[in-house]
């Protein structure tokens, strides 16, 4: 996550495709929302069902991915480096294995606003609804990190496990899920961004390209630093820009729990503008927000050499995927664009 540092101080084998296990919910898992009719004084009741929970991603699944992405072999995945090239090839192969097609001619899409060769990796899964497939949901995360630092106890590699191999892993697992189930009515673009740590450059480049393509973007869901669990919170994840939209309300309705909450320090630090969601907000002015479980108090290795895969909670990461799938499924398959910015 690209954040002003002084503010922060304050505060390989690919896995095989699996058939997702669906945990059925009973008919009591229904949320009723009443809203006034525009044409009369009666009320209309909208029935929004909780999307069934899933047990799809396992700790080994996420562990295999993040262990490679945060390995010393990749030398911190700095944009334009040989290490991040290996990460891009790895992501590309996962897309290929799971039948995710390249959005452009190739999966690796060169960005034009950086002084070294660097690539976003962009895949697409077409929606299965004749009408809704013309609308797009982007699920994204940055896969770059900061490379190497001054050695500490002989270690100079800032592996970037939490930041942001964890978010990349989440996106890849959701790509695997939707590719295997093909339950998405809207089209999904899975985007892994480069050069976030250089100033959100990869997402800026892609947002401009997609704007030129005139896509009908509904929403952009970004995942950032989800490798460790929040502590002493009554919600599981927070979303940046919480107060800007009804994203959390809609997400929690589909999840059937208090999945997404408000983190006051995220507003104080203006994290809404510090990750890759912001480029899509700027280009499209549609709800574009970041989901996160790192709050600067629950992990001590932000932008340090200690941000390694061994310090990640793989069970938590699998839970992030499994709890996100119902939320994302509800959003992707809703009959209308429910998520809106607040006036």
mmCIF file of C-alpha atoms in Angstrom:
data_model
loop_
_atom_site.group_PDB
_atom_site.id
_atom_site.type_symbol
_atom_site.label_atom_id
_atom_site.label_comp_id
_atom_site.label_asym_id
_atom_site.label_seq_id
_atom_site.Cartn_x
_atom_site.Cartn_y
_atom_site.Cartn_z
ATOM 1 C CA UNK A 1 0.000 0.000 0.000
ATOM 2 C CA UNK A 2 1.480 3.330 -1.075
ATOM 3 C CA UNK A 3 1.297 5.512 2.054
ATOM 4 C CA UNK A 4 3.119 8.635 3.279
ATOM 5 C CA UNK A 5 5.811 7.143 5.489
ATOM 6 C CA UNK A 6 5.657 9.722 8.271
ATOM 7 C CA UNK A 7 1.975 8.986 8.724
ATOM 8 C CA UNK A 8 2.674 5.281 8.857
ATOM 9 C CA UNK A 9 5.231 5.742 11.603
ATOM 10 C CA UNK A 10 2.527 7.139 13.657
ATOM 11 C CA UNK A 11 -0.058 4.994 13.545
ATOM 12 C CA UNK A 12 6.806 -24.418 -7.992
ATOM 13 C CA UNK A 13 4.022 -26.245 -8.493
ATOM 14 C CA UNK A 14 0.670 -24.822 -9.404
ATOM 15 C CA UNK A 15 -2.317 -26.066 -7.501
ATOM 16 C CA UNK A 16 -4.961 -28.122 -9.300
ATOM 17 C CA UNK A 17 -8.483 -26.907 -9.928
ATOM 18 C CA UNK A 18 -10.993 -28.089 -7.357
ATOM 19 C CA UNK A 19 -14.758 -28.209 -7.287
ATOM 20 C CA UNK A 20 -15.902 -25.713 -4.651
ATOM 21 C CA UNK A 21 -17.726 -27.089 -1.631
ATOM 22 C CA UNK A 22 -20.913 -25.146 -0.997
ATOM 23 C CA UNK A 23 -22.259 -24.936 2.517
ATOM 24 C CA UNK A 24 -26.003 -24.508 2.209
ATOM 25 C CA UNK A 25 -27.815 -21.876 4.238
ATOM 26 C CA UNK A 26 -31.394 -22.231 5.379
ATOM 27 C CA UNK A 27 -34.316 -20.037 4.426
ATOM 28 C CA UNK A 28 -33.888 -17.885 7.528
ATOM 29 C CA UNK A 29 -30.829 -16.296 5.927
ATOM 30 C CA UNK A 30 -32.836 -13.592 4.218
ATOM 31 C CA UNK A 31 -32.497 -9.862 4.678
ATOM 32 C CA UNK A 32 -35.551 -7.718 4.031
ATOM 33 C CA UNK A 33 -34.983 -4.110 3.025
ATOM 34 C CA UNK A 34 -37.932 -1.738 2.866
ATOM 35 C CA UNK A 35 -37.815 1.365 0.747
ATOM 36 C CA UNK A 36 -40.533 3.877 -0.209
ATOM 37 C CA UNK A 37 -42.034 3.536 -3.651
ATOM 38 C CA UNK A 38 -41.414 6.595 -5.766
ATOM 39 C CA UNK A 39 -44.976 6.619 -7.136
ATOM 40 C CA UNK A 40 -47.029 6.175 -3.953
ATOM 41 C CA UNK A 41 -46.867 6.019 -0.169
ATOM 42 C CA UNK A 42 -46.723 2.246 0.054
ATOM 43 C CA UNK A 43 -43.494 0.440 0.772
ATOM 44 C CA UNK A 44 -41.804 -2.097 -1.401
ATOM 45 C CA UNK A 45 -39.874 -4.969 0.161
ATOM 46 C CA UNK A 46 -36.743 -6.048 -1.638
ATOM 47 C CA UNK A 47 -35.587 -9.548 -0.757
ATOM 48 C CA UNK A 48 -31.825 -9.952 -0.816
ATOM 49 C CA UNK A 49 -30.756 -13.488 0.035
ATOM 50 C CA UNK A 50 -27.521 -14.199 1.804
ATOM 51 C CA UNK A 51 -25.227 -15.898 -0.689
ATOM 52 C CA UNK A 52 -24.319 -19.419 0.513
ATOM 53 C CA UNK A 53 -20.981 -19.659 2.249
ATOM 54 C CA UNK A 54 -18.182 -21.594 0.604
ATOM 55 C CA UNK A 55 -15.333 -23.782 1.736
ATOM 56 C CA UNK A 56 -13.185 -23.485 -1.360
ATOM 57 C CA UNK A 57 -9.736 -22.160 -0.596
ATOM 58 C CA UNK A 58 -7.524 -24.087 1.811
ATOM 59 C CA UNK A 59 -4.469 -22.956 3.741
ATOM 60 C CA UNK A 60 -2.246 -25.017 1.436
ATOM 61 C CA UNK A 61 -3.734 -23.345 -1.645
ATOM 62 C CA UNK A 62 -2.922 -19.851 -0.453
ATOM 63 C CA UNK A 63 0.329 -20.995 1.132
ATOM 64 C CA UNK A 64 1.677 -22.402 -2.113
ATOM 65 C CA UNK A 65 1.024 -19.158 -3.975
ATOM 66 C CA UNK A 66 2.320 -16.681 -1.435
ATOM 67 C CA UNK A 67 5.358 -18.798 -0.631
ATOM 68 C CA UNK A 68 6.485 -18.501 -4.240
ATOM 69 C CA UNK A 69 5.558 -14.850 -4.719
ATOM 70 C CA UNK A 70 7.362 -13.833 -1.516
ATOM 71 C CA UNK A 71 10.361 -16.119 -2.005
ATOM 72 C CA UNK A 72 13.942 -14.829 -2.057
ATOM 73 C CA UNK A 73 14.134 -15.978 -5.677
ATOM 74 C CA UNK A 74 11.945 -13.022 -6.687
ATOM 75 C CA UNK A 75 14.143 -10.542 -4.755
ATOM 76 C CA UNK A 76 11.312 -8.328 -3.577
ATOM 77 C CA UNK A 77 9.446 -7.998 -6.915
ATOM 78 C CA UNK A 78 10.505 -4.439 -7.634
ATOM 79 C CA UNK A 79 8.830 -3.045 -10.766
ATOM 80 C CA UNK A 80 11.046 -3.531 -13.812
ATOM 81 C CA UNK A 81 13.215 -6.213 -12.184
ATOM 82 C CA UNK A 82 13.955 -9.808 -13.156
ATOM 83 C CA UNK A 83 12.231 -10.954 -9.978
ATOM 84 C CA UNK A 84 8.887 -9.406 -10.811
ATOM 85 C CA UNK A 85 9.131 -10.859 -14.318
ATOM 86 C CA UNK A 86 9.105 -14.298 -12.683
ATOM 87 C CA UNK A 87 6.048 -13.292 -10.672
ATOM 88 C CA UNK A 88 4.275 -12.111 -13.842
ATOM 89 C CA UNK A 89 5.027 -15.417 -15.567
ATOM 90 C CA UNK A 90 3.698 -17.313 -12.556
ATOM 91 C CA UNK A 91 0.444 -15.326 -12.526
ATOM 92 C CA UNK A 92 0.068 -15.753 -16.286
ATOM 93 C CA UNK A 93 0.433 -19.522 -15.975
ATOM 94 C CA UNK A 94 -2.248 -19.662 -13.271
ATOM 95 C CA UNK A 95 -4.640 -17.736 -15.510
ATOM 96 C CA UNK A 96 -3.894 -20.113 -18.384
ATOM 97 C CA UNK A 97 -4.332 -23.208 -16.232
ATOM 98 C CA UNK A 98 -7.741 -22.061 -15.070
ATOM 99 C CA UNK A 99 -9.082 -20.883 -18.415
ATOM 100 C CA UNK A 100 -8.913 -17.152 -17.700
ATOM 101 C CA UNK A 101 -8.357 -15.457 -21.073
ATOM 102 C CA UNK A 102 -6.049 -12.466 -21.590
ATOM 103 C CA UNK A 103 -7.995 -9.199 -21.692
ATOM 104 C CA UNK A 104 -5.604 -7.703 -24.213
ATOM 105 C CA UNK A 105 -3.667 -9.640 -26.838
ATOM 106 C CA UNK A 106 -1.342 -10.958 -24.129
ATOM 107 C CA UNK A 107 -1.737 -11.385 -20.375
ATOM 108 C CA UNK A 108 1.263 -9.149 -19.707
ATOM 109 C CA UNK A 109 0.302 -5.620 -20.667
ATOM 110 C CA UNK A 110 3.144 -3.105 -20.803
ATOM 111 C CA UNK A 111 2.598 0.148 -18.924
ATOM 112 C CA UNK A 112 3.658 3.381 -20.596
ATOM 113 C CA UNK A 113 4.288 5.592 -17.548
ATOM 114 C CA UNK A 114 7.369 3.890 -16.072
ATOM 115 C CA UNK A 115 11.004 4.131 -17.156
ATOM 116 C CA UNK A 116 11.654 0.372 -17.236
ATOM 117 C CA UNK A 117 9.760 -2.476 -18.926
ATOM 118 C CA UNK A 118 6.922 -3.331 -16.548
ATOM 119 C CA UNK A 119 3.646 -5.180 -16.950
ATOM 120 C CA UNK A 120 0.213 -5.437 -15.483
ATOM 121 C CA UNK A 121 -1.127 -8.988 -15.784
ATOM 122 C CA UNK A 122 -4.756 -8.814 -16.899
ATOM 123 C CA UNK A 123 -7.224 -11.652 -17.428
ATOM 124 C CA UNK A 124 -10.924 -11.721 -18.192
ATOM 125 C CA UNK A 125 -13.810 -14.111 -17.549
ATOM 126 C CA UNK A 126 -16.871 -13.254 -19.621
ATOM 127 C CA UNK A 127 -20.199 -13.107 -17.841
ATOM 128 C CA UNK A 128 -22.867 -15.705 -18.516
ATOM 129 C CA UNK A 129 -25.872 -13.364 -18.654
ATOM 130 C CA UNK A 130 -26.774 -12.022 -22.083
ATOM 131 C CA UNK A 131 -27.336 -8.496 -20.783
ATOM 132 C CA UNK A 132 -25.265 -8.221 -17.606
ATOM 133 C CA UNK A 133 -22.108 -9.540 -19.274
ATOM 134 C CA UNK A 134 -21.754 -6.101 -20.852
ATOM 135 C CA UNK A 135 -21.078 -4.697 -17.371
ATOM 136 C CA UNK A 136 -17.659 -5.234 -15.774
ATOM 137 C CA UNK A 137 -16.400 -5.800 -12.251
ATOM 138 C CA UNK A 138 -12.657 -5.506 -11.700
ATOM 139 C CA UNK A 139 -11.032 -7.590 -8.967
ATOM 140 C CA UNK A 140 -7.484 -6.396 -8.440
ATOM 141 C CA UNK A 141 -4.330 -6.216 -6.358
ATOM 142 C CA UNK A 142 -0.768 -5.044 -6.909
ATOM 143 C CA UNK A 143 1.878 -7.733 -7.179
ATOM 144 C CA UNK A 144 4.990 -5.562 -7.042
ATOM 145 C CA UNK A 145 6.977 -4.614 -3.939
ATOM 146 C CA UNK A 146 10.045 -2.514 -3.096
ATOM 147 C CA UNK A 147 12.899 -4.875 -3.945
ATOM 148 C CA UNK A 148 15.974 -4.810 -1.710
ATOM 149 C CA UNK A 149 16.968 -2.642 1.246
ATOM 150 C CA UNK A 150 20.032 -2.108 3.378
ATOM 151 C CA UNK A 151 20.852 -5.487 4.955
ATOM 152 C CA UNK A 152 19.493 -6.317 8.388
ATOM 153 C CA UNK A 153 21.091 -9.351 10.013
ATOM 154 C CA UNK A 154 22.297 -10.383 6.573
ATOM 155 C CA UNK A 155 18.889 -10.111 4.902
ATOM 156 C CA UNK A 156 18.382 -7.416 2.263
ATOM 157 C CA UNK A 157 15.266 -8.705 0.478
ATOM 158 C CA UNK A 158 11.959 -7.000 1.231
ATOM 159 C CA UNK A 159 9.867 -10.020 0.236
ATOM 160 C CA UNK A 160 6.503 -8.262 0.404
ATOM 161 C CA UNK A 161 4.443 -11.192 1.620
ATOM 162 C CA UNK A 162 1.718 -9.140 3.277
ATOM 163 C CA UNK A 163 2.323 -6.202 0.923
ATOM 164 C CA UNK A 164 1.011 -7.411 -1.416
ATOM 165 C CA UNK A 165 1.577 -11.050 -2.279
ATOM 166 C CA UNK A 166 -1.356 -11.662 0.069
ATOM 167 C CA UNK A 167 -3.759 -9.567 -2.002
ATOM 168 C CA UNK A 168 -2.417 -11.098 -5.210
ATOM 169 C CA UNK A 169 -3.036 -14.554 -3.766
ATOM 170 C CA UNK A 170 -6.620 -13.589 -2.922
ATOM 171 C CA UNK A 171 -7.296 -12.414 -6.478
ATOM 172 C CA UNK A 172 -5.783 -15.582 -7.966
ATOM 173 C CA UNK A 173 -7.882 -17.791 -5.714
ATOM 174 C CA UNK A 174 -11.051 -15.914 -6.651
ATOM 175 C CA UNK A 175 -10.102 -16.243 -10.306
ATOM 176 C CA UNK A 176 -9.771 -19.992 -9.765
ATOM 177 C CA UNK A 177 -13.179 -20.109 -8.072
ATOM 178 C CA UNK A 178 -15.119 -18.207 -10.716
ATOM 179 C CA UNK A 179 -13.331 -19.973 -13.552
ATOM 180 C CA UNK A 180 -14.297 -23.344 -12.077
ATOM 181 C CA UNK A 181 -17.925 -22.478 -11.274
ATOM 182 C CA UNK A 182 -18.668 -20.043 -14.120
ATOM 183 C CA UNK A 183 -21.359 -18.461 -11.963
ATOM 184 C CA UNK A 184 -20.595 -14.830 -12.858
ATOM 185 C CA UNK A 185 -23.354 -12.973 -14.686
ATOM 186 C CA UNK A 186 -21.207 -9.880 -15.164
ATOM 187 C CA UNK A 187 -17.820 -9.980 -16.823
ATOM 188 C CA UNK A 188 -14.876 -10.044 -14.419
ATOM 189 C CA UNK A 189 -11.488 -8.515 -15.139
ATOM 190 C CA UNK A 190 -8.786 -9.921 -12.873
ATOM 191 C CA UNK A 191 -5.997 -7.345 -12.731
ATOM 192 C CA UNK A 192 -2.613 -7.670 -11.024
ATOM 193 C CA UNK A 193 -0.851 -4.319 -11.055
ATOM 194 C CA UNK A 194 2.807 -3.447 -11.288
ATOM 195 C CA UNK A 195 4.510 -0.263 -10.006
ATOM 196 C CA UNK A 196 2.041 0.464 -7.215
ATOM 197 C CA UNK A 197 5.023 1.180 -5.023
ATOM 198 C CA UNK A 198 6.266 3.693 -7.624
ATOM 199 C CA UNK A 199 3.138 5.825 -7.338
ATOM 200 C CA UNK A 200 0.165 3.661 -8.365
ATOM 201 C CA UNK A 201 1.483 3.666 -11.925
ATOM 202 C CA UNK A 202 0.215 0.263 -13.084
ATOM 203 C CA UNK A 203 -3.373 0.869 -12.054
ATOM 204 C CA UNK A 204 -3.304 4.380 -13.513
ATOM 205 C CA UNK A 205 -2.177 3.000 -16.852
ATOM 206 C CA UNK A 206 -4.814 0.269 -16.918
ATOM 207 C CA UNK A 207 -7.628 2.577 -15.800
ATOM 208 C CA UNK A 208 -6.799 4.962 -18.644
ATOM 209 C CA UNK A 209 -6.654 2.092 -21.159
ATOM 210 C CA UNK A 210 -10.014 0.715 -20.051
ATOM 211 C CA UNK A 211 -11.553 4.173 -20.099
ATOM 212 C CA UNK A 212 -10.434 4.510 -23.696
ATOM 213 C CA UNK A 213 -12.076 1.137 -24.381
ATOM 214 C CA UNK A 214 -15.292 2.626 -22.989
ATOM 215 C CA UNK A 215 -16.059 -0.361 -20.792
ATOM 216 C CA UNK A 216 -19.156 -0.232 -18.599
ATOM 217 C CA UNK A 217 -17.410 -0.517 -15.241
ATOM 218 C CA UNK A 218 -19.744 -1.218 -12.336
ATOM 219 C CA UNK A 219 -17.246 -1.378 -9.481
ATOM 220 C CA UNK A 220 -13.581 -2.068 -8.692
ATOM 221 C CA UNK A 221 -12.789 -4.344 -5.723
ATOM 222 C CA UNK A 222 -9.162 -4.140 -4.625
ATOM 223 C CA UNK A 223 -7.386 -6.405 -2.109
ATOM 224 C CA UNK A 224 -4.420 -5.109 -0.153
ATOM 225 C CA UNK A 225 -2.459 -6.624 2.741
ATOM 226 C CA UNK A 226 -4.753 -9.421 3.923
ATOM 227 C CA UNK A 227 -2.092 -11.795 5.259
ATOM 228 C CA UNK A 228 -2.728 -11.263 8.974
ATOM 229 C CA UNK A 229 -5.940 -10.900 10.957
ATOM 230 C CA UNK A 230 -7.272 -7.762 12.568
ATOM 231 C CA UNK A 231 -7.270 -7.814 16.348
ATOM 232 C CA UNK A 232 -10.030 -6.710 18.752
ATOM 233 C CA UNK A 233 -12.454 -5.711 16.010
ATOM 234 C CA UNK A 234 -16.100 -6.726 15.635
ATOM 235 C CA UNK A 235 -15.662 -7.032 11.850
ATOM 236 C CA UNK A 236 -13.392 -9.170 9.694
ATOM 237 C CA UNK A 237 -12.078 -6.672 7.122
ATOM 238 C CA UNK A 238 -12.295 -2.941 6.635
ATOM 239 C CA UNK A 239 -12.824 -1.073 3.397
ATOM 240 C CA UNK A 240 -11.135 2.189 2.495
ATOM 241 C CA UNK A 241 -13.481 5.030 1.692
ATOM 242 C CA UNK A 242 -16.078 3.371 3.927
ATOM 243 C CA UNK A 243 -18.114 6.557 4.237
ATOM 244 C CA UNK A 244 -18.029 7.257 0.483
ATOM 245 C CA UNK A 245 -20.473 4.535 -0.597
ATOM 246 C CA UNK A 246 -22.817 1.776 0.517
ATOM 247 C CA UNK A 247 -20.181 -0.869 -0.338
ATOM 248 C CA UNK A 248 -19.977 -2.211 3.222
ATOM 249 C CA UNK A 249 -23.766 -2.357 3.591
ATOM 250 C CA UNK A 250 -24.184 -4.345 0.380
ATOM 251 C CA UNK A 251 -21.229 -6.624 1.147
ATOM 252 C CA UNK A 252 -22.484 -7.415 4.638
ATOM 253 C CA UNK A 253 -25.979 -8.129 3.343
ATOM 254 C CA UNK A 254 -24.700 -10.797 0.976
ATOM 255 C CA UNK A 255 -22.320 -12.177 3.586
ATOM 256 C CA UNK A 256 -24.946 -12.430 6.299
ATOM 257 C CA UNK A 257 -22.475 -11.126 8.880
ATOM 258 C CA UNK A 258 -20.543 -8.032 9.907
ATOM 259 C CA UNK A 259 -17.819 -8.808 7.402
ATOM 260 C CA UNK A 260 -16.797 -5.255 6.478
ATOM 261 C CA UNK A 261 -16.304 -2.495 9.021
ATOM 262 C CA UNK A 262 -15.071 1.054 9.434
ATOM 263 C CA UNK A 263 -11.479 1.677 10.541
ATOM 264 C CA UNK A 264 -11.144 5.298 11.730
ATOM 265 C CA UNK A 265 -7.395 5.423 11.081
ATOM 266 C CA UNK A 266 -7.993 4.433 7.442
ATOM 267 C CA UNK A 267 -9.952 7.648 7.032
ATOM 268 C CA UNK A 268 -7.378 9.660 8.988
ATOM 269 C CA UNK A 269 -4.557 8.360 6.768
ATOM 270 C CA UNK A 270 -6.673 8.820 3.629
ATOM 271 C CA UNK A 271 -5.991 5.257 2.548
ATOM 272 C CA UNK A 272 -8.735 5.538 -0.059
ATOM 273 C CA UNK A 273 -6.254 7.463 -2.218
ATOM 274 C CA UNK A 274 -3.241 5.281 -1.398
ATOM 275 C CA UNK A 275 -3.966 2.076 -3.277
ATOM 276 C CA UNK A 276 -4.925 0.930 -6.750
ATOM 277 C CA UNK A 277 -8.654 1.457 -6.329
ATOM 278 C CA UNK A 278 -8.098 5.191 -6.609
ATOM 279 C CA UNK A 279 -7.152 5.183 -10.292
ATOM 280 C CA UNK A 280 -10.500 3.629 -11.206
ATOM 281 C CA UNK A 281 -12.394 6.041 -8.967
ATOM 282 C CA UNK A 282 -10.639 8.895 -10.766
ATOM 283 C CA UNK A 283 -11.126 7.547 -14.297
ATOM 284 C CA UNK A 284 -14.667 6.169 -13.997
ATOM 285 C CA UNK A 285 -16.198 7.771 -10.883
ATOM 286 C CA UNK A 286 -17.695 4.443 -9.843
ATOM 287 C CA UNK A 287 -17.361 2.797 -6.405
ATOM 288 C CA UNK A 288 -13.742 1.612 -6.287
ATOM 289 C CA UNK A 289 -12.489 0.555 -2.871
ATOM 290 C CA UNK A 290 -9.852 -1.534 -1.124
ATOM 291 C CA UNK A 291 -10.410 -4.393 1.329
ATOM 292 C CA UNK A 292 -7.718 -4.883 3.953
ATOM 293 C CA UNK A 293 -6.960 -6.653 7.257
ATOM 294 C CA UNK A 294 -3.783 -4.724 8.143
ATOM 295 C CA UNK A 295 -4.179 -1.697 10.414
ATOM 296 C CA UNK A 296 -0.542 -0.786 11.258
ATOM 297 C CA UNK A 297 -0.881 -2.347 14.716
ATOM 298 C CA UNK A 298 -1.139 -6.066 13.887
ATOM 299 C CA UNK A 299 2.054 -6.524 11.838
ATOM 300 C CA UNK A 300 5.455 -4.942 12.472
ATOM 301 C CA UNK A 301 7.177 -5.534 9.137
ATOM 302 C CA UNK A 302 5.599 -3.047 6.742
ATOM 303 C CA UNK A 303 8.204 -2.203 4.050
ATOM 304 C CA UNK A 304 10.847 -4.157 5.930
ATOM 305 C CA UNK A 305 12.843 -7.299 5.214
ATOM 306 C CA UNK A 306 10.750 -9.184 7.775
ATOM 307 C CA UNK A 307 7.633 -9.207 5.584
ATOM 308 C CA UNK A 308 8.007 -12.872 4.713
ATOM 309 C CA UNK A 309 5.623 -15.693 3.889
ATOM 310 C CA UNK A 310 6.487 -17.557 7.076
ATOM 311 C CA UNK A 311 4.887 -14.737 9.080
ATOM 312 C CA UNK A 312 1.580 -14.942 7.218
ATOM 313 C CA UNK A 313 -1.490 -16.666 8.641
ATOM 314 C CA UNK A 314 -2.474 -19.081 5.860
ATOM 315 C CA UNK A 315 -5.703 -20.107 7.601
ATOM 316 C CA UNK A 316 -6.710 -16.465 7.825
ATOM 317 C CA UNK A 317 -5.854 -15.920 4.169
ATOM 318 C CA UNK A 318 -8.011 -18.862 3.103
ATOM 319 C CA UNK A 319 -10.815 -17.415 5.211
ATOM 320 C CA UNK A 320 -10.422 -14.060 3.441
ATOM 321 C CA UNK A 321 -11.010 -15.839 0.136
ATOM 322 C CA UNK A 322 -13.908 -17.940 1.397
ATOM 323 C CA UNK A 323 -15.659 -15.019 3.080
ATOM 324 C CA UNK A 324 -15.081 -12.755 0.080
ATOM 325 C CA UNK A 325 -16.590 -15.147 -2.464
ATOM 326 C CA UNK A 326 -20.226 -14.731 -1.287
ATOM 327 C CA UNK A 327 -19.758 -10.958 -1.076
ATOM 328 C CA UNK A 328 -18.243 -10.754 -4.564
ATOM 329 C CA UNK A 329 -20.741 -13.235 -6.020
ATOM 330 C CA UNK A 330 -23.661 -11.182 -4.757
ATOM 331 C CA UNK A 331 -22.222 -8.007 -6.230
ATOM 332 C CA UNK A 332 -21.374 -9.588 -9.589
ATOM 333 C CA UNK A 333 -24.758 -11.271 -9.980
ATOM 334 C CA UNK A 334 -27.115 -8.579 -8.662
ATOM 335 C CA UNK A 335 -29.875 -7.631 -11.078
ATOM 336 C CA UNK A 336 -28.999 -3.938 -10.769
ATOM 337 C CA UNK A 337 -25.962 -1.857 -9.856
ATOM 338 C CA UNK A 338 -26.625 -1.711 -6.128
ATOM 339 C CA UNK A 339 -23.361 -0.172 -4.977
ATOM 340 C CA UNK A 340 -23.419 3.596 -5.270
ATOM 341 C CA UNK A 341 -21.429 6.531 -4.010
ATOM 342 C CA UNK A 342 -23.131 8.576 -1.326
ATOM 343 C CA UNK A 343 -24.162 12.072 -2.346
#
